[in-house]
Amino acid sequence: MSSDHRKLTNLSRRTLIQGGLGVAGGVILPAGLFPVYAADKPAIGTWPEGSKGDTVNIGAAVPRTGAYAVQGEDELKGWQLAVEHINTNHELMKKLAPKINNGVNGKKVNLLAADSAAKPNQAVQEQQTFINQNKIILMTGSTSSAVAVALNKFAQREKVLYVAAISGSNDTTGKDCVRYGFRQNFYGETAANAIGPQLVKAYGKNRKAAFMTPDYTYGHTVTKSVNDYLTEKGGWTQVTNQVSPLGTQDFSQYLTNIANSGAEFIVNVNWGRDAVLSVQQAKQFGLTPAMKMVIPYQIPFLAKEAGPELMEGVFAATDYWWTLEDKYPLAKMFNEAFMKKFGYRPEWGAENAYVSFAHWARMVTEAGSFYPLDVIKQYEKGETIPSLLGDVRYRPEDHQCIRPVVIVRGKAVKDMKNKEDFWEVLEVLPGEPLMQKPDAFGCKLGDYT
């Protein structure tokens, strides 16, 4: 492929979203109007160039094609809504980040988005372009933890802040943590410690489980955490672990192995389109409902895509479910705003994206600065701050948000109150007891400069 053709391909793949309102173009406005930086601080990353104008840019490398495209689009909508709310002083955003004022630190926020296709190299290339061309001051975008880990390392190298989007691997804030990276959502260890007691309580001890694992950091760490819990606390046995490549279309060989394994349960760690196809094919093979299915890290839209009848009675862990609006007023505000703008109730990808941006806006405005070290140190204060599901905080040792995990169970179709009433919320578990000690997974944040 020629260099000119590559440029055209990249341009056709990239989408710029002005102010979160869907306007193409990503206009760069004159510099020097609202400088928020001190002359005595040395240049680092894209600072101070990226915050000299009256607009600051954020770059999202998010999957819009491939196995995780549906979830990527949901995340993107969450970011769009957050940017709109930051720039317009929306009541919900003011509750999460009280010091926003039609933007952050006197500047409007502009969201740029490009398709990562859930490929680490592509995500890094897109962010590099955003840095070069748009002087972005914040990066986001992942549904694959392989992308999250790659962008963690890239953020540390380039000294540009990164807030992970969806990333379930223990490693993202474990051995692959970085000073410039932060994660708001739950992950494998917290999912295992949340759903494990439910499974032992519902199904008893000394059961036999088959695992289905996508072959990358997310899959391997989630499987390890869930298996460790079930074997240590429940006496369960992993009779087989079927590891498949990301983007698998045909799961027949893996399901045949499970059928011959003597398993009573399928612990399905697949995600995105892989989860949908593996759930559907398990039913077609006759494995379910004779074997019970468990989804320790539920994908947004799983019930909608796979079919709600296949989710009946299935235990799953998640970040967020919209019916929590009955308990949490800020969740209700978010649901209403999202529904008004996009026409459906938000999934947890959108919730995670929105809250990640709201927390960033809070940190930047509390620090009164875009200087990366000031923002990092604001996060590292570990202060208690609001989310849609009550108060949370970020651990200074690994930059992981201590947040609740939601346990749900699939409803029977006859019990659904509306077309999006797929899950019954069983518990909302506080995050801290579910988490490992900060150094247990090898986190060493690295240097500030």
Coordinates of C-alpha atoms in Angstrom, one line a residue:
M1 CA 0.0 0.0 0.0
S2 CA 1.4 3.4 -0.9
S3 CA 1.9 6.1 1.7
D4 CA -0.7 8.3 -0.1
H5 CA -3.2 5.5 0.0
R6 CA -2.6 4.9 3.7
K7 CA -3.2 8.6 4.4
L8 CA -6.5 8.4 2.5
T9 CA -7.5 5.2 4.3
N10 CA -6.7 6.8 7.7
L11 CA -8.7 9.9 6.8
S12 CA -11.7 7.8 5.8
R13 CA -11.5 5.8 9.0
R14 CA -11.2 8.8 11.3
T15 CA -14.1 10.7 12.6
L16 CA -14.0 14.0 14.5
I17 CA -16.8 14.9 16.8
Q18 CA -16.9 18.6 17.7
G19 CA -17.9 19.4 21.3
G20 CA -19.6 16.0 21.6
L21 CA -22.5 17.2 19.4
G22 CA -21.7 15.2 16.3
V23 CA -20.4 18.1 14.2
A24 CA -17.6 16.9 11.9
G25 CA -14.5 19.0 11.5
G26 CA -12.7 19.4 14.8
V27 CA -12.0 23.1 14.4
I28 CA -8.8 24.3 16.1
L29 CA -9.4 27.8 17.4
P30 CA -6.9 30.6 17.9
A31 CA -4.3 30.1 20.6
G32 CA -3.5 32.3 23.6
L33 CA -7.1 33.2 24.7
F34 CA -7.2 31.3 27.9
P35 CA -3.7 30.1 28.8
V36 CA -4.0 27.9 31.9
Y37 CA -0.3 27.1 32.7
A38 CA 2.5 28.6 34.6
A39 CA 5.7 29.8 32.9
D40 CA 7.9 28.2 35.5
K41 CA 6.8 24.6 34.6
P42 CA 8.7 22.8 31.9
A43 CA 6.9 21.6 28.8
I44 CA 5.9 18.0 28.9
G45 CA 3.8 15.9 26.6
T46 CA 1.4 18.2 24.7
W47 CA 1.6 20.8 27.5
P48 CA 1.4 23.7 27.2
E49 CA 0.7 23.7 23.5
G50 CA -2.5 21.6 23.9
S51 CA -4.1 24.1 26.3
K52 CA -3.2 27.4 24.8
G53 CA -6.4 28.0 22.8
D54 CA -9.9 28.4 23.9
T55 CA -10.6 24.6 23.2
V56 CA -8.8 21.5 24.5
N57 CA -8.9 18.3 22.5
I58 CA -9.5 14.7 23.8
G59 CA -8.7 11.7 21.6
A60 CA -10.7 8.5 21.6
A61 CA -9.4 5.4 19.8
V62 CA -12.5 3.2 20.1
P63 CA -13.6 0.1 18.2
R64 CA -16.2 1.0 15.6
T65 CA -15.6 -2.1 13.5
G66 CA -14.7 -5.7 14.5
A67 CA -15.7 -8.0 17.3
Y68 CA -16.2 -5.1 19.8
A69 CA -17.8 -2.5 17.6
V70 CA -21.3 -2.5 19.2
Q71 CA -19.8 -1.8 22.6
G72 CA -17.4 0.8 21.2
E73 CA -20.3 2.8 19.8
D74 CA -22.0 2.7 23.2
E75 CA -18.9 4.0 24.8
L76 CA -18.6 6.7 22.2
K77 CA -22.1 7.9 23.0
G78 CA -21.2 8.2 26.7
W79 CA -18.2 10.4 25.9
Q80 CA -20.3 12.5 23.5
L81 CA -22.9 13.1 26.2
A82 CA -20.2 13.9 28.8
V83 CA -18.5 16.5 26.6
E84 CA -21.9 18.1 25.8
H85 CA -22.7 18.2 29.5
I86 CA -19.2 19.6 30.4
N87 CA -19.6 22.4 27.8
T88 CA -23.2 23.3 28.8
N89 CA -23.1 23.1 32.6
H90 CA -25.6 20.3 32.7
E91 CA -27.0 19.7 36.2
L92 CA -25.7 16.1 36.4
M93 CA -22.2 17.0 35.4
K94 CA -22.2 19.9 37.9
K95 CA -23.0 17.3 40.6
L96 CA -20.0 15.2 39.5
A97 CA -17.6 18.0 38.7
P98 CA -18.9 21.1 40.5
K99 CA -16.3 23.5 39.1
I100 CA -17.0 23.1 35.4
N101 CA -18.2 26.4 33.9
N102 CA -19.3 25.9 30.3
G103 CA -16.1 23.9 29.9
V104 CA -13.1 23.3 32.0
N105 CA -10.7 25.9 33.2
G106 CA -12.1 28.5 30.8
K107 CA -12.0 26.2 27.8
K108 CA -14.5 24.2 25.8
V109 CA -13.8 20.5 25.4
N110 CA -13.6 18.9 21.9
L111 CA -13.9 15.1 21.3
L112 CA -12.1 13.5 18.4
A113 CA -12.7 9.8 17.6
A114 CA -11.0 7.2 15.4
D115 CA -11.6 3.5 14.9
S116 CA -9.2 1.3 16.7
A117 CA -10.9 -1.9 15.6
A118 CA -9.8 -3.3 19.0
K119 CA -6.2 -3.6 17.7
P120 CA -3.5 -2.2 19.9
N121 CA -1.2 -1.0 17.1
Q122 CA -4.0 0.8 15.4
A123 CA -5.1 2.4 18.6
V124 CA -1.6 3.7 19.3
Q125 CA -1.2 5.0 15.7
E126 CA -4.5 6.9 15.9
Q127 CA -3.5 8.5 19.2
Q128 CA -0.1 9.4 17.9
T129 CA -1.8 11.2 15.0
F130 CA -4.1 13.1 17.5
I131 CA -1.1 14.1 19.5
N132 CA 0.8 15.3 16.4
Q133 CA -2.1 17.1 14.7
N134 CA -4.4 18.1 17.5
K135 CA -2.2 18.3 20.6
I136 CA -4.7 16.3 22.6
I137 CA -4.4 16.6 26.4
L138 CA -6.3 13.4 27.2
M139 CA -6.6 9.9 25.6
T140 CA -9.3 7.3 26.0
G141 CA -10.8 4.4 24.2
S142 CA -10.5 0.7 24.8
T143 CA -12.8 -2.3 25.0
S144 CA -10.0 -4.7 24.6
S145 CA -7.6 -4.8 27.5
A146 CA -4.8 -5.4 25.0
V147 CA -5.6 -1.9 23.7
A148 CA -5.8 -0.5 27.3
V149 CA -2.4 -2.0 28.2
A150 CA -0.8 -0.6 24.9
L151 CA -2.3 2.9 25.5
N152 CA -1.1 2.8 29.1
K153 CA 2.5 2.3 27.9
F154 CA 2.0 4.9 25.2
A155 CA 0.6 7.4 27.7
Q156 CA 3.6 7.0 30.0
R157 CA 6.0 7.4 27.1
E158 CA 4.3 10.4 25.6
K159 CA 3.4 12.0 29.0
V160 CA -0.2 12.4 28.0
L161 CA -3.0 11.4 30.4
Y162 CA -5.0 8.3 29.6
V163 CA -8.3 7.1 31.1
A164 CA -9.1 3.6 30.1
A165 CA -12.6 2.9 28.8
I166 CA -13.8 -0.7 29.3
S167 CA -10.9 -2.9 30.4
G168 CA -11.4 -6.0 32.4
S169 CA -7.8 -7.3 32.8
N170 CA -6.3 -7.3 36.2
D171 CA -3.1 -6.1 34.5
T172 CA -4.4 -2.7 33.5
T173 CA -4.0 -1.4 37.0
G174 CA -1.8 -4.4 38.0
K175 CA 1.6 -5.2 36.4
D176 CA 0.9 -2.9 33.4
C177 CA -0.2 0.1 35.5
V178 CA 1.4 3.5 34.7
R179 CA 1.6 6.9 36.3
Y180 CA -0.3 8.5 33.4
G181 CA -3.1 6.0 33.3
F182 CA -6.4 5.7 35.3
R183 CA -9.3 3.2 35.3
Q184 CA -12.8 3.7 36.5
N185 CA -14.5 0.4 35.8
F186 CA -14.4 -3.0 37.6
Y187 CA -12.1 -5.8 36.4
G188 CA -11.4 -9.5 36.7
E189 CA -10.5 -9.8 40.4
T190 CA -13.4 -7.7 41.6
A191 CA -15.8 -9.5 39.3
A192 CA -14.6 -12.9 40.6
N193 CA -14.9 -11.9 44.3
A194 CA -18.4 -10.4 43.6
I195 CA -20.0 -13.2 41.6
G196 CA -18.1 -16.2 43.2
P197 CA -20.2 -16.1 46.5
Q198 CA -23.4 -16.0 44.4
L199 CA -22.4 -19.1 42.5
V200 CA -21.4 -21.1 45.5
K201 CA -24.6 -20.1 47.3
A202 CA -26.9 -20.9 44.3
Y203 CA -25.2 -24.1 43.1
G204 CA -23.3 -25.4 46.1
K205 CA -19.7 -26.6 46.5
N206 CA -17.6 -29.2 44.6
R207 CA -19.0 -28.5 41.2
K208 CA -17.3 -29.0 37.8
A209 CA -16.8 -26.0 35.5
A210 CA -15.7 -25.5 31.9
F211 CA -14.2 -22.1 31.1
M212 CA -14.3 -20.3 27.7
T213 CA -11.4 -17.8 27.6
P214 CA -10.5 -15.3 24.9
D215 CA -6.7 -15.5 24.3
Y216 CA -5.4 -12.2 25.6
T217 CA -4.8 -10.4 28.8
Y218 CA -8.4 -9.8 29.7
G219 CA -9.5 -13.4 29.2
H220 CA -6.5 -15.0 31.0
T221 CA -6.7 -12.7 34.1
V222 CA -10.5 -13.0 34.5
T223 CA -10.4 -16.8 34.1
K224 CA -7.6 -17.0 36.7
S225 CA -9.4 -14.8 39.2
V226 CA -12.8 -16.6 38.9
N227 CA -11.2 -20.0 38.9
D228 CA -9.1 -19.2 41.9
Y229 CA -12.1 -18.1 43.9
L230 CA -14.3 -21.1 42.9
T231 CA -11.6 -23.6 43.7
E232 CA -10.4 -22.0 46.9
K233 CA -13.8 -21.0 48.4
G234 CA -16.1 -23.5 46.7
G235 CA -14.1 -26.6 46.0
W236 CA -15.0 -26.3 42.3
T237 CA -12.9 -28.0 39.7
Q238 CA -12.0 -26.6 36.3
V239 CA -12.4 -29.6 34.1
T240 CA -11.4 -27.8 30.9
N241 CA -10.4 -24.3 29.8
Q242 CA -11.2 -23.7 26.1
V243 CA -9.0 -20.8 24.9
S244 CA -10.1 -19.2 21.6
P245 CA -8.7 -16.3 19.5
L246 CA -10.4 -12.9 19.6
G247 CA -12.8 -12.7 16.8
T248 CA -13.7 -16.4 16.7
Q249 CA -16.8 -17.1 14.6
D250 CA -17.2 -20.8 15.0
F251 CA -17.0 -22.2 18.5
S252 CA -17.9 -25.8 17.6
Q253 CA -14.6 -27.4 18.5
Y254 CA -14.5 -25.7 21.9
L255 CA -18.1 -26.6 22.6
T256 CA -17.5 -30.2 21.6
N257 CA -14.6 -30.4 24.1
I258 CA -16.8 -28.9 26.8
A259 CA -19.6 -31.4 26.0
N260 CA -17.1 -34.3 26.5
S261 CA -15.5 -32.8 29.7
G262 CA -18.1 -33.7 32.3
A263 CA -18.7 -30.1 33.2
E264 CA -21.9 -29.0 34.9
F265 CA -21.3 -25.3 34.3
I266 CA -19.9 -23.1 31.6
V267 CA -18.0 -20.0 32.8
N268 CA -18.0 -17.9 29.6
V269 CA -15.4 -15.2 29.8
N270 CA -15.8 -14.3 26.1
W271 CA -16.8 -10.7 25.4
G272 CA -18.4 -8.6 22.6
R273 CA -19.4 -10.5 19.5
D274 CA -17.4 -13.5 20.7
A275 CA -19.7 -13.7 23.7
V276 CA -22.9 -13.4 21.6
L277 CA -21.8 -16.2 19.2
S278 CA -20.5 -18.5 21.9
V279 CA -23.8 -18.2 23.9
Q280 CA -25.9 -18.8 20.8
Q281 CA -23.9 -21.8 19.7
A282 CA -23.8 -23.3 23.2
K283 CA -27.6 -23.4 22.9
Q284 CA -27.6 -24.8 19.4
F285 CA -25.2 -27.6 20.5
G286 CA -27.6 -28.4 23.3
L287 CA -25.2 -27.7 26.0
T288 CA -27.4 -25.1 27.6
P289 CA -29.7 -25.1 29.6
A290 CA -28.6 -28.6 30.7
M291 CA -25.3 -26.9 31.7
K292 CA -25.7 -23.6 33.5
M293 CA -24.0 -20.6 31.9
V294 CA -22.2 -18.0 34.0
I295 CA -21.0 -14.7 32.6
P296 CA -18.4 -13.2 35.1
Y297 CA -17.8 -10.1 33.0
Q298 CA -21.0 -9.3 31.2
I299 CA -20.9 -7.4 27.9
P300 CA -23.2 -4.4 27.3
F301 CA -26.0 -5.6 25.0
L302 CA -25.5 -9.3 25.6
A303 CA -29.1 -10.1 26.3
K304 CA -30.2 -7.8 23.5
E305 CA -27.9 -9.3 20.9
A306 CA -27.9 -13.0 22.0
G307 CA -31.6 -13.1 22.8
P308 CA -33.1 -12.6 26.2
E309 CA -34.4 -16.1 26.3
L310 CA -30.8 -17.4 26.4
M311 CA -30.0 -15.2 29.4
E312 CA -32.8 -16.5 31.7
G313 CA -31.3 -17.4 35.1
V314 CA -27.8 -16.5 34.0
F315 CA -25.7 -14.9 36.7
A316 CA -23.5 -12.0 35.5
A317 CA -21.4 -9.2 37.0
T318 CA -21.5 -5.7 35.5
D319 CA -20.6 -2.1 36.2
Y320 CA -24.1 -0.7 35.8
W321 CA -27.6 -1.5 35.0
W322 CA -30.3 1.1 34.3
T323 CA -32.9 -0.1 36.8
L324 CA -30.5 1.1 39.5
E325 CA -32.1 4.5 38.9
D326 CA -34.7 3.5 41.5
K327 CA -31.9 3.6 44.1
Y328 CA -29.5 6.2 42.8
P329 CA -30.8 9.7 41.8
L330 CA -27.7 10.5 39.7
A331 CA -28.3 7.2 37.7
K332 CA -31.8 8.4 37.0
M333 CA -30.6 11.7 35.7
F334 CA -28.0 10.0 33.5
N335 CA -30.6 7.5 32.1
E336 CA -33.0 10.3 31.3
A337 CA -30.4 12.5 29.5
F338 CA -29.0 9.5 27.6
M339 CA -32.4 8.3 26.6
K340 CA -33.4 11.7 25.4
K341 CA -30.3 12.1 23.2
F342 CA -29.9 8.5 21.9
G343 CA -33.3 6.8 22.2
Y344 CA -32.3 3.8 24.3
R345 CA -31.4 3.1 27.9
P346 CA -27.7 3.3 28.5
E347 CA -25.5 0.2 29.0
W348 CA -22.5 0.1 31.2
G349 CA -20.1 1.0 28.5
A350 CA -21.8 4.4 28.1
E351 CA -22.0 4.8 31.9
N352 CA -18.3 4.1 32.3
A353 CA -17.3 6.5 29.5
Y354 CA -19.5 9.3 30.9
V355 CA -18.2 8.9 34.5
S356 CA -14.5 8.6 33.4
F357 CA -14.8 12.0 31.6
A358 CA -16.8 13.5 34.5
H359 CA -14.0 12.4 37.0
W360 CA -11.3 13.8 34.6
A361 CA -13.2 17.1 34.4
R362 CA -13.4 17.2 38.2
M363 CA -9.7 16.6 38.6
V364 CA -8.7 19.2 36.1
T365 CA -11.0 21.9 37.5
E366 CA -10.1 21.1 41.2
A367 CA -6.4 21.3 40.2
G368 CA -7.2 24.5 38.3
S369 CA -4.6 23.3 35.7
F370 CA -4.0 21.2 32.7
Y371 CA -0.4 20.5 33.6
P372 CA -0.3 16.7 33.7
L373 CA 1.5 16.4 37.0
D374 CA -1.0 18.7 38.7
V375 CA -3.9 16.5 37.4
I376 CA -2.2 13.2 38.3
K377 CA -1.6 14.5 41.8
Q378 CA -5.2 15.6 42.1
Y379 CA -6.3 12.0 41.3
E380 CA -3.7 10.7 43.8
K381 CA -5.2 12.6 46.7
G382 CA -7.6 9.7 46.8
E383 CA -10.5 11.9 47.8
T384 CA -14.1 10.6 48.0
I385 CA -16.0 11.8 45.0
P386 CA -19.5 11.0 43.6
S387 CA -20.3 8.6 40.8
L388 CA -23.7 7.4 39.4
L389 CA -23.7 4.6 42.0
G390 CA -22.7 6.5 45.1
D391 CA -19.3 7.7 46.3
V392 CA -16.0 6.3 45.0
R393 CA -12.3 7.1 45.1
Y394 CA -9.1 6.4 43.2
R395 CA -6.3 4.5 44.9
P396 CA -3.1 6.5 44.7
E397 CA -1.0 3.3 44.6
D398 CA -2.4 1.9 41.3
H399 CA -4.9 4.5 40.0
Q400 CA -7.8 2.1 40.2
C401 CA -11.2 3.5 41.1
I402 CA -12.7 1.8 44.1
R403 CA -16.3 1.4 42.9
P404 CA -19.2 -1.0 43.3
V405 CA -19.8 -4.2 41.3
V406 CA -23.3 -5.0 40.3
I407 CA -24.5 -8.7 40.3
V408 CA -27.5 -9.4 38.0
R409 CA -29.5 -12.4 36.9
G410 CA -31.2 -12.8 33.6
K411 CA -35.0 -12.4 33.7
A412 CA -37.5 -14.8 32.0
V413 CA -39.0 -13.1 29.0
K414 CA -42.5 -13.2 30.6
D415 CA -41.1 -11.2 33.6
M416 CA -39.7 -8.4 31.5
K417 CA -41.5 -5.1 32.1
N418 CA -40.3 -3.5 28.9
K419 CA -38.1 -4.4 25.9
E420 CA -34.9 -3.4 27.8
D421 CA -35.7 -5.0 31.2
F422 CA -33.3 -7.9 30.7
W423 CA -31.7 -8.2 34.1
E424 CA -32.7 -8.4 37.7
V425 CA -30.3 -6.7 40.1
L426 CA -29.4 -9.0 42.9
E427 CA -26.7 -7.0 44.7
V428 CA -24.6 -3.9 44.5
L429 CA -21.4 -4.8 46.3
P430 CA -19.0 -2.2 47.7
G431 CA -15.7 -2.3 45.8
E432 CA -13.0 -2.2 48.5
P433 CA -13.6 -5.7 49.9
L434 CA -13.5 -7.1 46.4
M435 CA -10.1 -5.7 45.5
Q436 CA -6.6 -7.1 46.0
K437 CA -4.0 -5.1 47.9
P438 CA -2.5 -2.4 45.7
D439 CA 0.8 -4.2 45.2
A440 CA -0.6 -7.7 44.8
F441 CA -0.6 -7.7 41.0
G442 CA 2.7 -6.0 40.5
C443 CA 1.8 -2.4 40.0
K444 CA 4.7 0.0 39.9
L445 CA 3.4 3.3 38.6
G446 CA 6.7 4.7 37.3
D447 CA 7.9 8.3 37.1
Y448 CA 6.0 11.6 36.8
T449 CA 8.5 13.0 34.3

